[in-house]
Amino acid sequence: LASYTIEGKSSKACLDTKKLMMASEEGDNAALPQFLDRLAEMIGQYASHQIDCGAEVIQVFDSWAHQLTPKMFETYAKPAAQKAIKIIKTK
């Protein structure tokens, strides 16, 4: 979701997203971690709403994880997914 939003469309290379990751790692820009945190919060809340409306199954996945190195996954994708899942589990 973050990549689609940042790129403005589907992208095979996700260059703008990767640029934000690199800027974050260099300490030049904290926008991406903050954005991912907000998205995780919204995803968790939306999934919780779906449960309230009767959903019996919720799937959390990262369709662009293959674009990330293991370190980038641990730094960016995993914490966001864990936050969303934590919110969902409070249901």
PDB file of N, CA and C in Angstrom:
ATOM      1  N   LEU A   1       0.819  -1.185   0.000  1.00  0.00           N
ATOM      2  CA  LEU A   1       0.000   0.000   0.000  1.00  0.00           C
ATOM      3  C   LEU A   1       0.867   1.255   0.000  1.00  0.00           C
ATOM      4  N   ALA A   2       1.921   1.232   0.805  1.00  0.00           N
ATOM      5  CA  ALA A   2       2.815   2.394   0.864  1.00  0.00           C
ATOM      6  C   ALA A   2       3.450   2.648  -0.499  1.00  0.00           C
ATOM      7  N   SER A   3       3.904   1.598  -1.123  1.00  0.00           N
ATOM      8  CA  SER A   3       4.580   1.757  -2.414  1.00  0.00           C
ATOM      9  C   SER A   3       3.631   2.300  -3.478  1.00  0.00           C
ATOM     10  N   TYR A   4       2.404   1.774  -3.512  1.00  0.00           N
ATOM     11  CA  TYR A   4       1.427   2.294  -4.470  1.00  0.00           C
ATOM     12  C   TYR A   4       1.175   3.777  -4.225  1.00  0.00           C
ATOM     13  N   THR A   5       1.099   4.159  -2.976  1.00  0.00           N
ATOM     14  CA  THR A   5       0.827   5.553  -2.636  1.00  0.00           C
ATOM     15  C   THR A   5       1.999   6.452  -3.007  1.00  0.00           C
ATOM     16  N   ILE A   6       3.198   6.019  -2.680  1.00  0.00           N
ATOM     17  CA  ILE A   6       4.395   6.824  -2.958  1.00  0.00           C
ATOM     18  C   ILE A   6       4.668   6.916  -4.451  1.00  0.00           C
ATOM     19  N   GLU A   7       4.553   5.781  -5.143  1.00  0.00           N
ATOM     20  CA  GLU A   7       4.849   5.762  -6.575  1.00  0.00           C
ATOM     21  C   GLU A   7       3.720   6.405  -7.387  1.00  0.00           C
ATOM     22  N   GLY A   8       2.505   6.378  -6.852  1.00  0.00           N
ATOM     23  CA  GLY A   8       1.365   6.916  -7.576  1.00  0.00           C
ATOM     24  C   GLY A   8       0.782   5.953  -8.585  1.00  0.00           C
ATOM     25  N   LYS A   9       1.324   4.751  -8.641  1.00  0.00           N
ATOM     26  CA  LYS A   9       0.871   3.718  -9.575  1.00  0.00           C
ATOM     27  C   LYS A   9       1.644   2.443  -9.267  1.00  0.00           C
ATOM     28  N   SER A  10       1.327   1.399  -9.967  1.00  0.00           N
ATOM     29  CA  SER A  10       2.102   0.166  -9.855  1.00  0.00           C
ATOM     30  C   SER A  10       3.495   0.408 -10.439  1.00  0.00           C
ATOM     31  N   SER A  11       4.506  -0.123  -9.791  1.00  0.00           N
ATOM     32  CA  SER A  11       5.883   0.090 -10.256  1.00  0.00           C
ATOM     33  C   SER A  11       6.698  -1.170 -10.030  1.00  0.00           C
ATOM     34  N   LYS A  12       7.419  -1.597 -11.040  1.00  0.00           N
ATOM     35  CA  LYS A  12       8.246  -2.806 -10.894  1.00  0.00           C
ATOM     36  C   LYS A  12       9.480  -2.561 -10.037  1.00  0.00           C
ATOM     37  N   ALA A  13      10.022  -1.364 -10.064  1.00  0.00           N
ATOM     38  CA  ALA A  13      11.266  -1.090  -9.348  1.00  0.00           C
ATOM     39  C   ALA A  13      11.057  -0.327  -8.041  1.00  0.00           C
ATOM     40  N   CYS A  14       9.944   0.352  -7.896  1.00  0.00           N
ATOM     41  CA  CYS A  14       9.632   1.131  -6.679  1.00  0.00           C
ATOM     42  C   CYS A  14      10.752   2.112  -6.329  1.00  0.00           C
ATOM     43  N   LEU A  15      11.246   2.826  -7.305  1.00  0.00           N
ATOM     44  CA  LEU A  15      12.410   3.695  -7.101  1.00  0.00           C
ATOM     45  C   LEU A  15      12.160   4.819  -6.102  1.00  0.00           C
ATOM     46  N   ASP A  16      11.019   5.462  -6.170  1.00  0.00           N
ATOM     47  CA  ASP A  16      10.745   6.551  -5.226  1.00  0.00           C
ATOM     48  C   ASP A  16      10.643   6.027  -3.793  1.00  0.00           C
ATOM     49  N   THR A  17      10.045   4.868  -3.639  1.00  0.00           N
ATOM     50  CA  THR A  17       9.943   4.253  -2.315  1.00  0.00           C
ATOM     51  C   THR A  17      11.331   3.902  -1.789  1.00  0.00           C
ATOM     52  N   LYS A  18      12.153   3.324  -2.641  1.00  0.00           N
ATOM     53  CA  LYS A  18      13.517   2.960  -2.236  1.00  0.00           C
ATOM     54  C   LYS A  18      14.352   4.194  -1.914  1.00  0.00           C
ATOM     55  N   LYS A  19      14.130   5.281  -2.642  1.00  0.00           N
ATOM     56  CA  LYS A  19      14.834   6.530  -2.330  1.00  0.00           C
ATOM     57  C   LYS A  19      14.474   7.014  -0.932  1.00  0.00           C
ATOM     58  N   LEU A  20      13.196   6.910  -0.579  1.00  0.00           N
ATOM     59  CA  LEU A  20      12.778   7.295   0.774  1.00  0.00           C
ATOM     60  C   LEU A  20      13.408   6.388   1.828  1.00  0.00           C
ATOM     61  N   MET A  21      13.524   5.103   1.521  1.00  0.00           N
ATOM     62  CA  MET A  21      14.183   4.179   2.447  1.00  0.00           C
ATOM     63  C   MET A  21      15.646   4.565   2.650  1.00  0.00           C
ATOM     64  N   MET A  22      16.312   4.862   1.565  1.00  0.00           N
ATOM     65  CA  MET A  22      17.728   5.237   1.648  1.00  0.00           C
ATOM     66  C   MET A  22      17.889   6.539   2.436  1.00  0.00           C
ATOM     67  N   ALA A  23      17.022   7.504   2.193  1.00  0.00           N
ATOM     68  CA  ALA A  23      17.083   8.775   2.926  1.00  0.00           C
ATOM     69  C   ALA A  23      16.836   8.540   4.412  1.00  0.00           C
ATOM     70  N   SER A  24      15.946   7.629   4.721  1.00  0.00           N
ATOM     71  CA  SER A  24      15.661   7.309   6.120  1.00  0.00           C
ATOM     72  C   SER A  24      16.877   6.654   6.775  1.00  0.00           C
ATOM     73  N   GLU A  25      17.497   5.723   6.080  1.00  0.00           N
ATOM     74  CA  GLU A  25      18.670   5.036   6.622  1.00  0.00           C
ATOM     75  C   GLU A  25      19.841   5.988   6.831  1.00  0.00           C
ATOM     76  N   GLU A  26      19.934   7.017   5.993  1.00  0.00           N
ATOM     77  CA  GLU A  26      21.004   7.999   6.122  1.00  0.00           C
ATOM     78  C   GLU A  26      20.681   9.069   7.154  1.00  0.00           C
ATOM     79  N   GLY A  27      19.461   9.030   7.690  1.00  0.00           N
ATOM     80  CA  GLY A  27      19.053  10.005   8.685  1.00  0.00           C
ATOM     81  C   GLY A  27      18.604  11.332   8.101  1.00  0.00           C
ATOM     82  N   ASP A  28      18.416  11.370   6.795  1.00  0.00           N
ATOM     83  CA  ASP A  28      18.035  12.617   6.124  1.00  0.00           C
ATOM     84  C   ASP A  28      16.528  12.872   6.103  1.00  0.00           C
ATOM     85  N   ASN A  29      15.733  11.825   6.321  1.00  0.00           N
ATOM     86  CA  ASN A  29      14.294  11.973   6.157  1.00  0.00           C
ATOM     87  C   ASN A  29      13.581  10.870   6.939  1.00  0.00           C
ATOM     88  N   ALA A  30      12.713  11.245   7.843  1.00  0.00           N
ATOM     89  CA  ALA A  30      11.966  10.270   8.648  1.00  0.00           C
ATOM     90  C   ALA A  30      10.551  10.059   8.116  1.00  0.00           C
ATOM     91  N   ALA A  31      10.274  10.533   6.924  1.00  0.00           N
ATOM     92  CA  ALA A  31       8.915  10.464   6.384  1.00  0.00           C
ATOM     93  C   ALA A  31       8.425   9.026   6.215  1.00  0.00           C
ATOM     94  N   LEU A  32       9.258   8.151   5.699  1.00  0.00           N
ATOM     95  CA  LEU A  32       8.795   6.784   5.428  1.00  0.00           C
ATOM     96  C   LEU A  32       8.437   6.029   6.704  1.00  0.00           C
ATOM     97  N   PRO A  33       9.278   5.996   7.712  1.00  0.00           N
ATOM     98  CA  PRO A  33       8.870   5.288   8.935  1.00  0.00           C
ATOM     99  C   PRO A  33       7.583   5.860   9.544  1.00  0.00           C
ATOM    100  N   GLN A  34       7.432   7.165   9.499  1.00  0.00           N
ATOM    101  CA  GLN A  34       6.219   7.781  10.030  1.00  0.00           C
ATOM    102  C   GLN A  34       5.001   7.398   9.189  1.00  0.00           C
ATOM    103  N   PHE A  35       5.177   7.393   7.879  1.00  0.00           N
ATOM    104  CA  PHE A  35       4.090   7.020   6.976  1.00  0.00           C
ATOM    105  C   PHE A  35       3.674   5.567   7.190  1.00  0.00           C
ATOM    106  N   LEU A  36       4.656   4.684   7.288  1.00  0.00           N
ATOM    107  CA  LEU A  36       4.365   3.265   7.506  1.00  0.00           C
ATOM    108  C   LEU A  36       3.653   3.045   8.837  1.00  0.00           C
ATOM    109  N   ASP A  37       4.048   3.795   9.847  1.00  0.00           N
ATOM    110  CA  ASP A  37       3.402   3.674  11.148  1.00  0.00           C
ATOM    111  C   ASP A  37       1.930   4.090  11.059  1.00  0.00           C
ATOM    112  N   ARG A  38       1.671   5.174  10.358  1.00  0.00           N
ATOM    113  CA  ARG A  38       0.282   5.644  10.191  1.00  0.00           C
ATOM    114  C   ARG A  38      -0.537   4.641   9.377  1.00  0.00           C
ATOM    115  N   LEU A  39       0.066   4.106   8.315  1.00  0.00           N
ATOM    116  CA  LEU A  39      -0.637   3.099   7.511  1.00  0.00           C
ATOM    117  C   LEU A  39      -0.966   1.868   8.352  1.00  0.00           C
ATOM    118  N   ALA A  40      -0.016   1.426   9.162  1.00  0.00           N
ATOM    119  CA  ALA A  40      -0.244   0.256  10.016  1.00  0.00           C
ATOM    120  C   ALA A  40      -1.413   0.502  10.955  1.00  0.00           C
ATOM    121  N   GLU A  41      -1.465   1.686  11.508  1.00  0.00           N
ATOM    122  CA  GLU A  41      -2.576   2.051  12.402  1.00  0.00           C
ATOM    123  C   GLU A  41      -3.906   1.993  11.649  1.00  0.00           C
ATOM    124  N   MET A  42      -3.954   2.574  10.458  1.00  0.00           N
ATOM    125  CA  MET A  42      -5.189   2.587   9.674  1.00  0.00           C
ATOM    126  C   MET A  42      -5.591   1.186   9.215  1.00  0.00           C
ATOM    127  N   ILE A  43      -4.613   0.391   8.805  1.00  0.00           N
ATOM    128  CA  ILE A  43      -4.902  -0.981   8.380  1.00  0.00           C
ATOM    129  C   ILE A  43      -5.455  -1.790   9.547  1.00  0.00           C
ATOM    130  N   GLY A  44      -4.830  -1.655  10.709  1.00  0.00           N
ATOM    131  CA  GLY A  44      -5.313  -2.357  11.893  1.00  0.00           C
ATOM    132  C   GLY A  44      -6.732  -1.950  12.254  1.00  0.00           C
ATOM    133  N   GLN A  45      -7.009  -0.655  12.198  1.00  0.00           N
ATOM    134  CA  GLN A  45      -8.356  -0.164  12.513  1.00  0.00           C
ATOM    135  C   GLN A  45      -9.380  -0.632  11.479  1.00  0.00           C
ATOM    136  N   TYR A  46      -8.990  -0.598  10.213  1.00  0.00           N
ATOM    137  CA  TYR A  46      -9.927  -1.021   9.165  1.00  0.00           C
ATOM    138  C   TYR A  46     -10.217  -2.516   9.269  1.00  0.00           C
ATOM    139  N   ALA A  47      -9.190  -3.311   9.509  1.00  0.00           N
ATOM    140  CA  ALA A  47      -9.397  -4.756   9.664  1.00  0.00           C
ATOM    141  C   ALA A  47     -10.281  -5.032  10.881  1.00  0.00           C
ATOM    142  N   SER A  48     -10.080  -4.277  11.945  1.00  0.00           N
ATOM    143  CA  SER A  48     -10.913  -4.431  13.138  1.00  0.00           C
ATOM    144  C   SER A  48     -12.370  -4.088  12.819  1.00  0.00           C
ATOM    145  N   HIS A  49     -12.562  -3.070  12.020  1.00  0.00           N
ATOM    146  CA  HIS A  49     -13.920  -2.708  11.592  1.00  0.00           C
ATOM    147  C   HIS A  49     -14.536  -3.848  10.781  1.00  0.00           C
ATOM    148  N   GLN A  50     -13.753  -4.447   9.913  1.00  0.00           N
ATOM    149  CA  GLN A  50     -14.248  -5.575   9.123  1.00  0.00           C
ATOM    150  C   GLN A  50     -14.685  -6.727  10.032  1.00  0.00           C
ATOM    151  N   ILE A  51     -13.917  -6.963  11.094  1.00  0.00           N
ATOM    152  CA  ILE A  51     -14.271  -8.009  12.061  1.00  0.00           C
ATOM    153  C   ILE A  51     -15.596  -7.638  12.746  1.00  0.00           C
ATOM    154  N   ASP A  52     -15.705  -6.381  13.142  1.00  0.00           N
ATOM    155  CA  ASP A  52     -16.945  -5.912  13.771  1.00  0.00           C
ATOM    156  C   ASP A  52     -18.153  -6.101  12.846  1.00  0.00           C
ATOM    157  N   CYS A  53     -17.915  -6.033  11.559  1.00  0.00           N
ATOM    158  CA  CYS A  53     -18.985  -6.177  10.572  1.00  0.00           C
ATOM    159  C   CYS A  53     -19.224  -7.632  10.164  1.00  0.00           C
ATOM    160  N   GLY A  54     -18.493  -8.559  10.789  1.00  0.00           N
ATOM    161  CA  GLY A  54     -18.754  -9.975  10.543  1.00  0.00           C
ATOM    162  C   GLY A  54     -17.678 -10.754   9.811  1.00  0.00           C
ATOM    163  N   ALA A  55     -16.574 -10.118   9.440  1.00  0.00           N
ATOM    164  CA  ALA A  55     -15.512 -10.871   8.758  1.00  0.00           C
ATOM    165  C   ALA A  55     -14.980 -11.962   9.680  1.00  0.00           C
ATOM    166  N   GLU A  56     -14.823 -13.147   9.142  1.00  0.00           N
ATOM    167  CA  GLU A  56     -14.305 -14.271   9.921  1.00  0.00           C
ATOM    168  C   GLU A  56     -12.825 -14.513   9.673  1.00  0.00           C
ATOM    169  N   VAL A  57     -12.305 -13.958   8.585  1.00  0.00           N
ATOM    170  CA  VAL A  57     -10.896 -14.143   8.235  1.00  0.00           C
ATOM    171  C   VAL A  57     -10.326 -12.799   7.798  1.00  0.00           C
ATOM    172  N   ILE A  58      -9.137 -12.501   8.299  1.00  0.00           N
ATOM    173  CA  ILE A  58      -8.403 -11.303   7.895  1.00  0.00           C
ATOM    174  C   ILE A  58      -7.020 -11.760   7.442  1.00  0.00           C
ATOM    175  N   GLN A  59      -6.576 -11.279   6.300  1.00  0.00           N
ATOM    176  CA  GLN A  59      -5.253 -11.627   5.792  1.00  0.00           C
ATOM    177  C   GLN A  59      -4.400 -10.368   5.742  1.00  0.00           C
ATOM    178  N   VAL A  60      -3.214 -10.444   6.337  1.00  0.00           N
ATOM    179  CA  VAL A  60      -2.254  -9.349   6.299  1.00  0.00           C
ATOM    180  C   VAL A  60      -1.059  -9.845   5.492  1.00  0.00           C
ATOM    181  N   PHE A  61      -0.693  -9.093   4.468  1.00  0.00           N
ATOM    182  CA  PHE A  61       0.433  -9.499   3.630  1.00  0.00           C
ATOM    183  C   PHE A  61       1.096  -8.270   3.025  1.00  0.00           C
ATOM    184  N   ASP A  62       2.281  -8.457   2.520  1.00  0.00           N
ATOM    185  CA  ASP A  62       3.011  -7.381   1.847  1.00  0.00           C
ATOM    186  C   ASP A  62       3.305  -7.838   0.427  1.00  0.00           C
ATOM    187  N   SER A  63       2.564  -7.293  -0.513  1.00  0.00           N
ATOM    188  CA  SER A  63       2.694  -7.739  -1.903  1.00  0.00           C
ATOM    189  C   SER A  63       3.993  -7.296  -2.569  1.00  0.00           C
ATOM    190  N   TRP A  64       4.728  -6.376  -1.930  1.00  0.00           N
ATOM    191  CA  TRP A  64       5.979  -5.903  -2.523  1.00  0.00           C
ATOM    192  C   TRP A  64       7.204  -6.296  -1.702  1.00  0.00           C
ATOM    193  N   ALA A  65       7.060  -7.255  -0.814  1.00  0.00           N
ATOM    194  CA  ALA A  65       8.181  -7.683   0.032  1.00  0.00           C
ATOM    195  C   ALA A  65       9.358  -8.186  -0.798  1.00  0.00           C
ATOM    196  N   HIS A  66       9.075  -8.721  -1.964  1.00  0.00           N
ATOM    197  CA  HIS A  66      10.156  -9.221  -2.820  1.00  0.00           C
ATOM    198  C   HIS A  66      11.076  -8.094  -3.301  1.00  0.00           C
ATOM    199  N   GLN A  67      10.635  -6.854  -3.187  1.00  0.00           N
ATOM    200  CA  GLN A  67      11.456  -5.710  -3.585  1.00  0.00           C
ATOM    201  C   GLN A  67      12.474  -5.319  -2.505  1.00  0.00           C
ATOM    202  N   LEU A  68      12.328  -5.899  -1.311  1.00  0.00           N
ATOM    203  CA  LEU A  68      13.144  -5.483  -0.176  1.00  0.00           C
ATOM    204  C   LEU A  68      14.260  -6.470   0.125  1.00  0.00           C
ATOM    205  N   THR A  69      15.378  -5.924   0.598  1.00  0.00           N
ATOM    206  CA  THR A  69      16.424  -6.791   1.133  1.00  0.00           C
ATOM    207  C   THR A  69      15.927  -7.299   2.486  1.00  0.00           C
ATOM    208  N   PRO A  70      16.520  -8.367   3.014  1.00  0.00           N
ATOM    209  CA  PRO A  70      16.105  -8.825   4.347  1.00  0.00           C
ATOM    210  C   PRO A  70      16.204  -7.721   5.403  1.00  0.00           C
ATOM    211  N   LYS A  71      17.238  -6.901   5.329  1.00  0.00           N
ATOM    212  CA  LYS A  71      17.394  -5.813   6.293  1.00  0.00           C
ATOM    213  C   LYS A  71      16.274  -4.782   6.144  1.00  0.00           C
ATOM    214  N   MET A  72      15.960  -4.419   4.908  1.00  0.00           N
ATOM    215  CA  MET A  72      14.872  -3.462   4.676  1.00  0.00           C
ATOM    216  C   MET A  72      13.534  -4.027   5.149  1.00  0.00           C
ATOM    217  N   PHE A  73      13.327  -5.330   4.929  1.00  0.00           N
ATOM    218  CA  PHE A  73      12.094  -5.950   5.397  1.00  0.00           C
ATOM    219  C   PHE A  73      11.994  -5.852   6.918  1.00  0.00           C
ATOM    220  N   GLU A  74      13.090  -6.184   7.608  1.00  0.00           N
ATOM    221  CA  GLU A  74      13.114  -6.127   9.075  1.00  0.00           C
ATOM    222  C   GLU A  74      12.915  -4.701   9.591  1.00  0.00           C
ATOM    223  N   THR A  75      13.451  -3.740   8.873  1.00  0.00           N
ATOM    224  CA  THR A  75      13.399  -2.339   9.308  1.00  0.00           C
ATOM    225  C   THR A  75      12.061  -1.681   9.007  1.00  0.00           C
ATOM    226  N   TYR A  76      11.482  -1.962   7.861  1.00  0.00           N
ATOM    227  CA  TYR A  76      10.303  -1.230   7.416  1.00  0.00           C
ATOM    228  C   TYR A  76       9.018  -2.060   7.388  1.00  0.00           C
ATOM    229  N   ALA A  77       9.013  -3.162   6.680  1.00  0.00           N
ATOM    230  CA  ALA A  77       7.767  -3.915   6.482  1.00  0.00           C
ATOM    231  C   ALA A  77       7.323  -4.676   7.726  1.00  0.00           C
ATOM    232  N   LYS A  78       8.237  -5.358   8.354  1.00  0.00           N
ATOM    233  CA  LYS A  78       7.875  -6.211   9.489  1.00  0.00           C
ATOM    234  C   LYS A  78       7.285  -5.423  10.660  1.00  0.00           C
ATOM    235  N   PRO A  79       7.909  -4.319  11.088  1.00  0.00           N
ATOM    236  CA  PRO A  79       7.306  -3.570  12.205  1.00  0.00           C
ATOM    237  C   PRO A  79       5.898  -3.045  11.892  1.00  0.00           C
ATOM    238  N   ALA A  80       5.686  -2.618  10.666  1.00  0.00           N
ATOM    239  CA  ALA A  80       4.362  -2.118  10.286  1.00  0.00           C
ATOM    240  C   ALA A  80       3.337  -3.252  10.321  1.00  0.00           C
ATOM    241  N   ALA A  81       3.694  -4.402   9.775  1.00  0.00           N
ATOM    242  CA  ALA A  81       2.781  -5.551   9.799  1.00  0.00           C
ATOM    243  C   ALA A  81       2.502  -5.982  11.232  1.00  0.00           C
ATOM    244  N   GLN A  82       3.538  -6.013  12.057  1.00  0.00           N
ATOM    245  CA  GLN A  82       3.356  -6.409  13.450  1.00  0.00           C
ATOM    246  C   GLN A  82       2.427  -5.443  14.188  1.00  0.00           C
ATOM    247  N   LYS A  83       2.547  -4.149  13.899  1.00  0.00           N
ATOM    248  CA  LYS A  83       1.680  -3.171  14.546  1.00  0.00           C
ATOM    249  C   LYS A  83       0.229  -3.381  14.130  1.00  0.00           C
ATOM    250  N   ALA A  84      -0.006  -3.569  12.833  1.00  0.00           N
ATOM    251  CA  ALA A  84      -1.365  -3.801  12.351  1.00  0.00           C
ATOM    252  C   ALA A  84      -1.944  -5.065  12.987  1.00  0.00           C
ATOM    253  N   ILE A  85      -1.152  -6.115  13.043  1.00  0.00           N
ATOM    254  CA  ILE A  85      -1.618  -7.384  13.616  1.00  0.00           C
ATOM    255  C   ILE A  85      -1.916  -7.219  15.114  1.00  0.00           C
ATOM    256  N   LYS A  86      -1.102  -6.479  15.814  1.00  0.00           N
ATOM    257  CA  LYS A  86      -1.336  -6.247  17.236  1.00  0.00           C
ATOM    258  C   LYS A  86      -2.678  -5.549  17.452  1.00  0.00           C
ATOM    259  N   ILE A  87      -2.972  -4.561  16.618  1.00  0.00           N
ATOM    260  CA  ILE A  87      -4.251  -3.848  16.714  1.00  0.00           C
ATOM    261  C   ILE A  87      -5.414  -4.807  16.446  1.00  0.00           C
ATOM    262  N   ILE A  88      -5.255  -5.622  15.425  1.00  0.00           N
ATOM    263  CA  ILE A  88      -6.302  -6.583  15.055  1.00  0.00           C
ATOM    264  C   ILE A  88      -6.536  -7.593  16.184  1.00  0.00           C
ATOM    265  N   LYS A  89      -5.474  -8.056  16.795  1.00  0.00           N
ATOM    266  CA  LYS A  89      -5.597  -9.067  17.857  1.00  0.00           C
ATOM    267  C   LYS A  89      -6.282  -8.542  19.108  1.00  0.00           C
ATOM    268  N   THR A  90      -6.344  -7.240  19.266  1.00  0.00           N
ATOM    269  CA  THR A  90      -7.044  -6.696  20.427  1.00  0.00           C
ATOM    270  C   THR A  90      -8.549  -6.913  20.301  1.00  0.00           C
ATOM    271  N   LYS A  91      -9.008  -7.281  19.111  1.00  0.00           N
ATOM    272  CA  LYS A  91     -10.428  -7.583  18.889  1.00  0.00           C
ATOM    273  C   LYS A  91     -10.723  -8.876  19.554  1.00  0.00           C
TER     274      LYS A  91
END
